[in-house]
Short mmCIF file of C-alpha atoms in Angstrom, two decimals:
data_model
loop_
_atom_site.label_atom_id
_atom_site.label_comp_id
_atom_site.label_asym_id
_atom_site.label_seq_id
_atom_site.Cartn_x
_atom_site.Cartn_y
_atom_site.Cartn_z
CA MET A 1 -13.63 -158.96 67.34
CA LEU A 2 -12.06 -156.20 69.49
CA THR A 3 -14.20 -153.22 70.49
CA LEU A 4 -12.20 -150.04 71.11
CA THR A 5 -13.58 -146.85 72.60
CA ASP A 6 -13.42 -143.84 70.30
CA GLU A 7 -10.83 -142.27 72.61
CA VAL A 8 -8.49 -145.27 72.47
CA ALA A 9 -8.98 -145.85 68.73
CA ALA A 10 -8.19 -142.21 67.96
CA ALA A 11 -5.07 -142.23 70.15
CA LEU A 12 -3.73 -145.39 68.52
CA ARG A 13 -4.50 -144.07 65.03
CA ASP A 14 -2.65 -140.83 65.78
CA GLY A 15 0.33 -142.53 67.44
CA ARG A 16 -0.39 -140.97 70.84
CA PRO A 17 0.57 -142.75 74.10
CA VAL A 18 -1.87 -145.38 75.37
CA VAL A 19 -1.59 -147.42 78.59
CA ALA A 20 -3.42 -150.73 79.02
CA LEU A 21 -4.91 -151.66 82.41
CA GLU A 22 -6.10 -155.05 83.59
CA SER A 23 -9.52 -155.72 85.06
CA THR A 24 -8.95 -158.70 87.38
CA ILE A 25 -7.61 -156.26 89.96
CA ILE A 26 -11.07 -154.66 89.89
CA SER A 27 -13.23 -157.79 90.04
CA HIS A 28 -11.03 -160.16 92.04
CA GLY A 29 -8.24 -158.09 93.58
CA MET A 30 -10.00 -155.56 95.81
CA PRO A 31 -13.31 -155.25 97.68
CA TYR A 32 -16.16 -153.00 96.56
CA PRO A 33 -16.28 -149.97 96.45
CA GLN A 34 -12.51 -149.44 96.74
CA ASN A 35 -12.05 -151.38 93.49
CA VAL A 36 -14.11 -149.05 91.30
CA GLU A 37 -12.73 -145.97 93.06
CA MET A 38 -9.19 -147.22 92.40
CA ALA A 39 -9.94 -148.03 88.74
CA THR A 40 -11.42 -144.59 88.13
CA GLU A 41 -8.57 -142.84 89.92
CA VAL A 42 -5.88 -144.74 88.03
CA GLU A 43 -7.45 -143.89 84.69
CA GLY A 44 -7.45 -140.24 85.81
CA ILE A 45 -3.76 -140.40 86.79
CA ILE A 46 -2.83 -141.75 83.37
CA ARG A 47 -4.75 -138.94 81.65
CA GLU A 48 -3.16 -136.31 83.94
CA HIS A 49 0.26 -137.61 82.92
CA GLY A 50 -0.35 -137.31 79.20
CA ALA A 51 -1.56 -140.74 78.08
CA VAL A 52 -4.87 -142.44 77.29
CA PRO A 53 -5.99 -145.26 79.61
CA ALA A 54 -7.39 -148.46 78.11
CA THR A 55 -8.87 -150.76 80.75
CA ILE A 56 -9.35 -154.18 79.15
CA ALA A 57 -12.07 -156.75 79.85
CA VAL A 58 -14.58 -159.04 78.14
CA LEU A 59 -18.18 -157.85 78.45
CA ASP A 60 -21.08 -159.85 77.00
CA GLY A 61 -18.52 -161.98 75.19
CA ARG A 62 -16.79 -159.10 73.42
CA PRO A 63 -13.17 -158.12 74.18
CA ARG A 64 -13.23 -154.45 75.11
CA ILE A 65 -10.25 -152.10 74.83
CA GLY A 66 -11.22 -149.15 76.97
CA LEU A 67 -14.21 -148.96 79.31
CA ASP A 68 -16.65 -146.26 80.43
CA ALA A 69 -17.85 -145.59 83.97
CA PRO A 70 -20.84 -148.01 83.87
CA ASP A 71 -18.52 -150.76 82.57
CA LEU A 72 -16.12 -150.23 85.48
CA GLU A 73 -19.03 -150.31 87.92
CA LEU A 74 -20.27 -153.58 86.42
CA LEU A 75 -16.85 -155.22 86.79
CA ALA A 76 -16.53 -153.96 90.34
CA SER A 77 -19.94 -155.10 91.58
CA HIS A 78 -21.37 -157.84 89.32
CA GLU A 79 -21.33 -161.24 91.03
CA ASP A 80 -20.80 -163.24 87.83
CA VAL A 81 -17.51 -162.02 86.35
CA THR A 82 -15.07 -164.77 85.41
CA LYS A 83 -11.34 -164.43 86.05
CA VAL A 84 -9.98 -164.77 82.50
CA SER A 85 -6.49 -165.84 81.52
CA VAL A 86 -5.51 -166.53 77.92
CA ARG A 87 -6.86 -170.09 77.98
CA ASP A 88 -10.24 -168.78 79.13
CA LEU A 89 -10.68 -166.08 76.48
CA PRO A 90 -12.31 -168.30 73.82
CA VAL A 91 -14.66 -169.85 76.37
CA VAL A 92 -15.90 -166.52 77.74
CA VAL A 93 -16.21 -165.02 74.25
CA ALA A 94 -18.12 -168.03 72.91
CA ARG A 95 -20.51 -167.99 75.88
CA GLY A 96 -21.14 -164.27 75.63
CA SER A 97 -20.34 -163.75 79.30
CA HIS A 98 -18.37 -161.23 81.37
CA GLY A 99 -14.68 -161.71 82.06
CA ALA A 100 -12.03 -159.74 83.93
CA THR A 101 -8.63 -160.16 82.31
CA THR A 102 -5.49 -161.26 84.15
CA VAL A 103 -2.03 -159.94 83.30
CA ALA A 104 -1.62 -162.61 80.61
CA ALA A 105 -4.99 -162.03 78.93
CA THR A 106 -4.62 -158.25 79.16
CA MET A 107 -1.20 -158.47 77.52
CA ARG A 108 -2.58 -160.56 74.66
CA LEU A 109 -5.54 -158.27 73.98
CA ALA A 110 -3.39 -155.13 74.36
CA ALA A 111 -0.95 -156.47 71.79
CA LEU A 112 -3.78 -157.31 69.38
CA ALA A 113 -4.96 -153.70 69.71
CA GLY A 114 -1.46 -152.31 69.15
CA ILE A 115 -0.80 -151.14 72.74
CA ARG A 116 2.77 -151.56 73.95
CA VAL A 117 2.64 -150.42 77.60
CA PHE A 118 0.59 -152.06 80.34
CA VAL A 119 0.30 -151.11 84.02
CA THR A 120 -0.68 -153.55 86.76
CA GLY A 121 -0.11 -154.05 90.48
CA GLY A 122 1.96 -157.21 90.75
CA LEU A 123 3.03 -159.94 88.36
CA GLY A 124 2.09 -163.58 88.65
CA GLY A 125 4.88 -166.10 88.70
CA VAL A 126 6.08 -169.41 90.11
CA HIS A 127 4.03 -170.36 93.16
CA ARG A 128 5.70 -171.61 96.32
CA GLY A 129 5.87 -175.38 96.19
CA ALA A 130 5.67 -175.43 92.39
CA GLN A 131 8.23 -178.26 92.35
CA GLN A 132 5.32 -180.47 93.43
CA THR A 133 2.27 -178.63 92.08
CA PHE A 134 3.65 -177.27 88.76
CA ASP A 135 1.67 -174.11 89.57
CA VAL A 136 3.27 -171.46 87.35
CA SER A 137 1.34 -168.40 86.24
CA ALA A 138 0.50 -167.98 82.56
CA ASP A 139 1.79 -164.40 83.01
CA LEU A 140 5.31 -165.77 82.56
CA THR A 141 4.69 -167.69 79.35
CA GLU A 142 2.84 -164.67 77.96
CA LEU A 143 5.80 -162.44 78.78
CA GLY A 144 7.94 -164.86 76.79
CA GLN A 145 5.95 -164.32 73.60
CA THR A 146 3.84 -161.15 73.66
CA SER A 147 5.55 -157.83 72.97
CA VAL A 148 4.22 -155.57 75.71
CA ALA A 149 6.15 -153.80 78.48
CA VAL A 150 4.54 -154.56 81.85
CA VAL A 151 4.94 -152.06 84.70
CA SER A 152 4.39 -153.61 88.13
CA ALA A 153 5.65 -153.40 91.70
CA GLY A 154 7.47 -156.67 91.09
CA VAL A 155 6.25 -160.21 91.56
CA LYS A 156 3.50 -160.71 94.11
CA SER A 157 5.22 -161.50 97.41
CA ILE A 158 3.04 -164.57 97.94
CA LEU A 159 5.07 -166.28 95.18
CA ASP A 160 8.56 -167.76 94.88
CA ILE A 161 10.41 -164.71 93.62
CA GLY A 162 13.74 -166.46 93.01
CA LEU A 163 12.22 -169.18 90.83
CA THR A 164 10.13 -166.57 89.01
CA LEU A 165 13.25 -164.59 88.10
CA GLU A 166 14.98 -167.77 86.93
CA THR A 167 11.98 -168.62 84.73
CA LEU A 168 11.92 -165.14 83.21
CA GLU A 169 15.60 -165.55 82.34
CA THR A 170 14.88 -168.88 80.65
CA LEU A 171 12.08 -167.25 78.64
CA GLY A 172 14.40 -164.45 77.49
CA VAL A 173 12.42 -161.68 79.19
CA PRO A 174 14.40 -158.54 80.13
CA VAL A 175 13.79 -157.55 83.76
CA VAL A 176 14.63 -154.05 84.99
CA ALA A 177 14.09 -152.40 88.36
CA VAL A 178 13.46 -148.66 88.38
CA GLY A 179 15.81 -146.68 90.60
CA SER A 180 16.89 -149.77 92.56
CA ASP A 181 19.56 -152.45 92.47
CA GLU A 182 17.20 -154.86 94.24
CA PHE A 183 14.12 -156.50 92.76
CA PRO A 184 10.98 -155.34 94.64
CA SER A 185 8.36 -157.66 96.11
CA PHE A 186 5.01 -155.93 95.70
CA TYR A 187 4.18 -154.67 99.24
CA SER A 188 7.90 -154.20 99.96
CA ARG A 189 10.79 -152.44 98.25
CA SER A 190 13.12 -155.34 98.98
CA SER A 191 12.99 -159.04 98.16
CA GLY A 192 16.47 -160.33 98.90
CA TYR A 193 17.10 -160.77 95.17
CA ALA A 194 19.25 -158.52 93.02
CA ALA A 195 17.56 -156.87 90.08
CA PRO A 196 18.91 -158.32 86.80
CA ASN A 197 19.18 -154.76 85.47
CA ARG A 198 18.58 -151.24 86.73
CA VAL A 199 17.12 -148.21 84.94
CA ASP A 200 16.61 -144.72 86.29
CA SER A 201 14.16 -143.12 83.87
CA ALA A 202 11.17 -143.75 81.63
CA ALA A 203 13.32 -142.83 78.64
CA GLU A 204 15.69 -145.72 79.41
CA VAL A 205 12.77 -148.14 79.48
CA ALA A 206 11.45 -146.85 76.15
CA ALA A 207 14.91 -147.20 74.60
CA LEU A 208 15.10 -150.80 75.86
CA MET A 209 11.68 -151.57 74.36
CA ARG A 210 12.73 -150.20 70.96
CA ALA A 211 16.03 -152.05 71.04
CA LYS A 212 14.41 -155.38 71.90
CA TRP A 213 11.68 -155.26 69.28
CA ASP A 214 13.89 -153.68 66.58
CA LEU A 215 16.16 -156.70 66.99
CA GLY A 216 13.20 -158.93 66.16
CA LEU A 217 13.08 -160.30 69.72
CA ALA A 218 9.43 -160.95 70.45
CA GLY A 219 8.17 -160.98 74.01
CA GLY A 220 7.60 -158.63 76.88
CA VAL A 221 9.67 -156.50 79.21
CA VAL A 222 9.26 -156.56 83.00
CA VAL A 223 9.52 -153.08 84.50
CA ALA A 224 9.65 -153.49 88.29
CA ASN A 225 8.76 -150.22 90.02
CA PRO A 226 9.29 -150.40 93.81
CA ILE A 227 6.42 -149.21 95.99
CA PRO A 228 7.19 -145.76 97.49
CA ALA A 229 9.05 -146.06 100.79
CA ALA A 230 6.30 -144.23 102.68
CA ASP A 231 3.73 -146.81 101.57
CA GLU A 232 5.58 -150.10 101.89
CA ILE A 233 5.04 -152.91 104.37
CA PRO A 234 8.56 -154.12 105.32
CA ALA A 235 9.47 -157.52 103.91
CA ASP A 236 10.04 -159.19 107.30
CA GLU A 237 6.66 -157.94 108.57
CA ILE A 238 4.63 -159.02 105.53
CA GLY A 239 6.53 -162.33 105.34
CA VAL A 240 4.99 -163.58 108.60
CA ILE A 241 1.53 -162.58 107.40
CA ILE A 242 1.98 -164.33 104.06
CA ASP A 243 3.07 -167.52 105.82
CA GLN A 244 -0.13 -167.44 107.86
CA ALA A 245 -2.29 -166.84 104.77
CA LEU A 246 -0.55 -169.69 102.91
CA ALA A 247 -1.17 -172.05 105.83
CA ASP A 248 -4.84 -171.05 105.90
CA MET A 249 -5.12 -171.65 102.15
CA GLU A 250 -3.54 -175.08 102.39
CA ARG A 251 -5.86 -176.03 105.23
CA LEU A 252 -8.86 -175.04 103.11
CA GLY A 253 -7.58 -176.89 100.01
CA ILE A 254 -7.67 -173.81 97.78
CA HIS A 255 -5.46 -173.96 94.68
CA GLY A 256 -5.17 -173.01 91.01
CA LYS A 257 -6.64 -169.72 89.81
CA ASP A 258 -8.49 -169.28 93.12
CA ALA A 259 -5.24 -169.16 95.09
CA THR A 260 -4.13 -165.59 94.41
CA PRO A 261 -7.52 -163.90 95.05
CA TYR A 262 -7.87 -165.88 98.29
CA LEU A 263 -4.37 -165.01 99.49
CA LEU A 264 -4.68 -161.30 98.71
CA GLY A 265 -8.05 -161.15 100.46
CA ARG A 266 -6.78 -163.06 103.49
CA ILE A 267 -3.75 -160.75 103.76
CA VAL A 268 -6.11 -157.74 103.76
CA GLU A 269 -7.99 -159.36 106.67
CA ILE A 270 -4.86 -160.15 108.66
CA THR A 271 -3.34 -156.69 108.14
CA GLY A 272 -6.56 -154.91 109.01
CA GLY A 273 -6.65 -153.28 105.58
CA ALA A 274 -3.03 -152.08 105.53
CA SER A 275 -2.17 -154.31 102.58
CA LEU A 276 -5.08 -152.88 100.58
CA THR A 277 -3.83 -149.36 101.26
CA ALA A 278 -0.36 -150.39 100.07
CA ASN A 279 -1.83 -152.08 96.99
CA ILE A 280 -3.70 -148.94 95.96
CA ALA A 281 -0.59 -146.79 96.54
CA LEU A 282 1.62 -148.96 94.36
CA VAL A 283 -0.91 -149.04 91.53
CA ARG A 284 -1.06 -145.23 91.55
CA HIS A 285 2.75 -145.13 91.47
CA ASN A 286 2.88 -147.59 88.57
CA ALA A 287 0.28 -145.60 86.62
CA ARG A 288 2.45 -142.47 86.74
CA LEU A 289 5.48 -144.40 85.50
CA GLY A 290 3.50 -146.26 82.84
CA ALA A 291 2.17 -143.01 81.40
CA ALA A 292 5.71 -141.58 81.30
CA ILE A 293 7.02 -144.70 79.50
CA ALA A 294 4.16 -144.59 76.99
CA ARG A 295 4.92 -140.91 76.27
CA GLU A 296 8.61 -141.64 75.74
CA TYR A 297 7.87 -144.64 73.53
CA ALA A 298 5.41 -142.65 71.40
CA ALA A 299 7.87 -139.78 70.94
CA PRO A 300 9.97 -139.72 67.75
CA ALA A 301 13.14 -141.73 68.28
#
């Protein structure tokens, strides 16, 4: 069922480091052409840092582990690409259509392929007001059961970060912040919430991954990598903008899987593109760390 590129298949066969990448950030997370430029650049960063990139998507109904340049262009520009979480995978496969995978779906397909490290921008989580809406991202339940380490810049700041951290604790998911005692919040280095654990190197993350899975503890690891200080939008500044975007979304009646793409797009509009610049910077930063973690995990223990 899975289709791997020769490059990815050879790397996995030889035990070399591989880093999974999601595709929703390409199709639904950024405008064209910045999305395809970002995807190509991030793959290049991972190669430069000693690992093989494996961007994951569903094309013509077939789950693909690793994409070529025309595939990335299709995801970035085609008007009929479905946002695919785990629940949507069988539908898109059965219909033979195109799908861009979320964090949850990318984790599941990466694990099926044997990839243990995955780089993204920001994690999904518990949405604000979830006490009434029950809107909780499938990213969290997937982290509770699928054994992949996910490198991100923390939980997307449009979410309820405190409730997300509580839910991750309930699901038994280790959460570590890299080089920080505070949990980051995507565009910002700070969130107001202490990091459950701190690590200061890729080697520490790889050791944690081995320890967890050697103990027979299935499920993921959240590696929260704060956006570089030079690229962040301070938490108090972005907070006002997020409140405005949330109010606009509520007025328009947007909810469910359409909420996050709308909010991220609206924040880009309000910030005059500054949030998009920050988003690209943090993905680059995460790619460097993800490649380092994959190298350490692939090295003999």
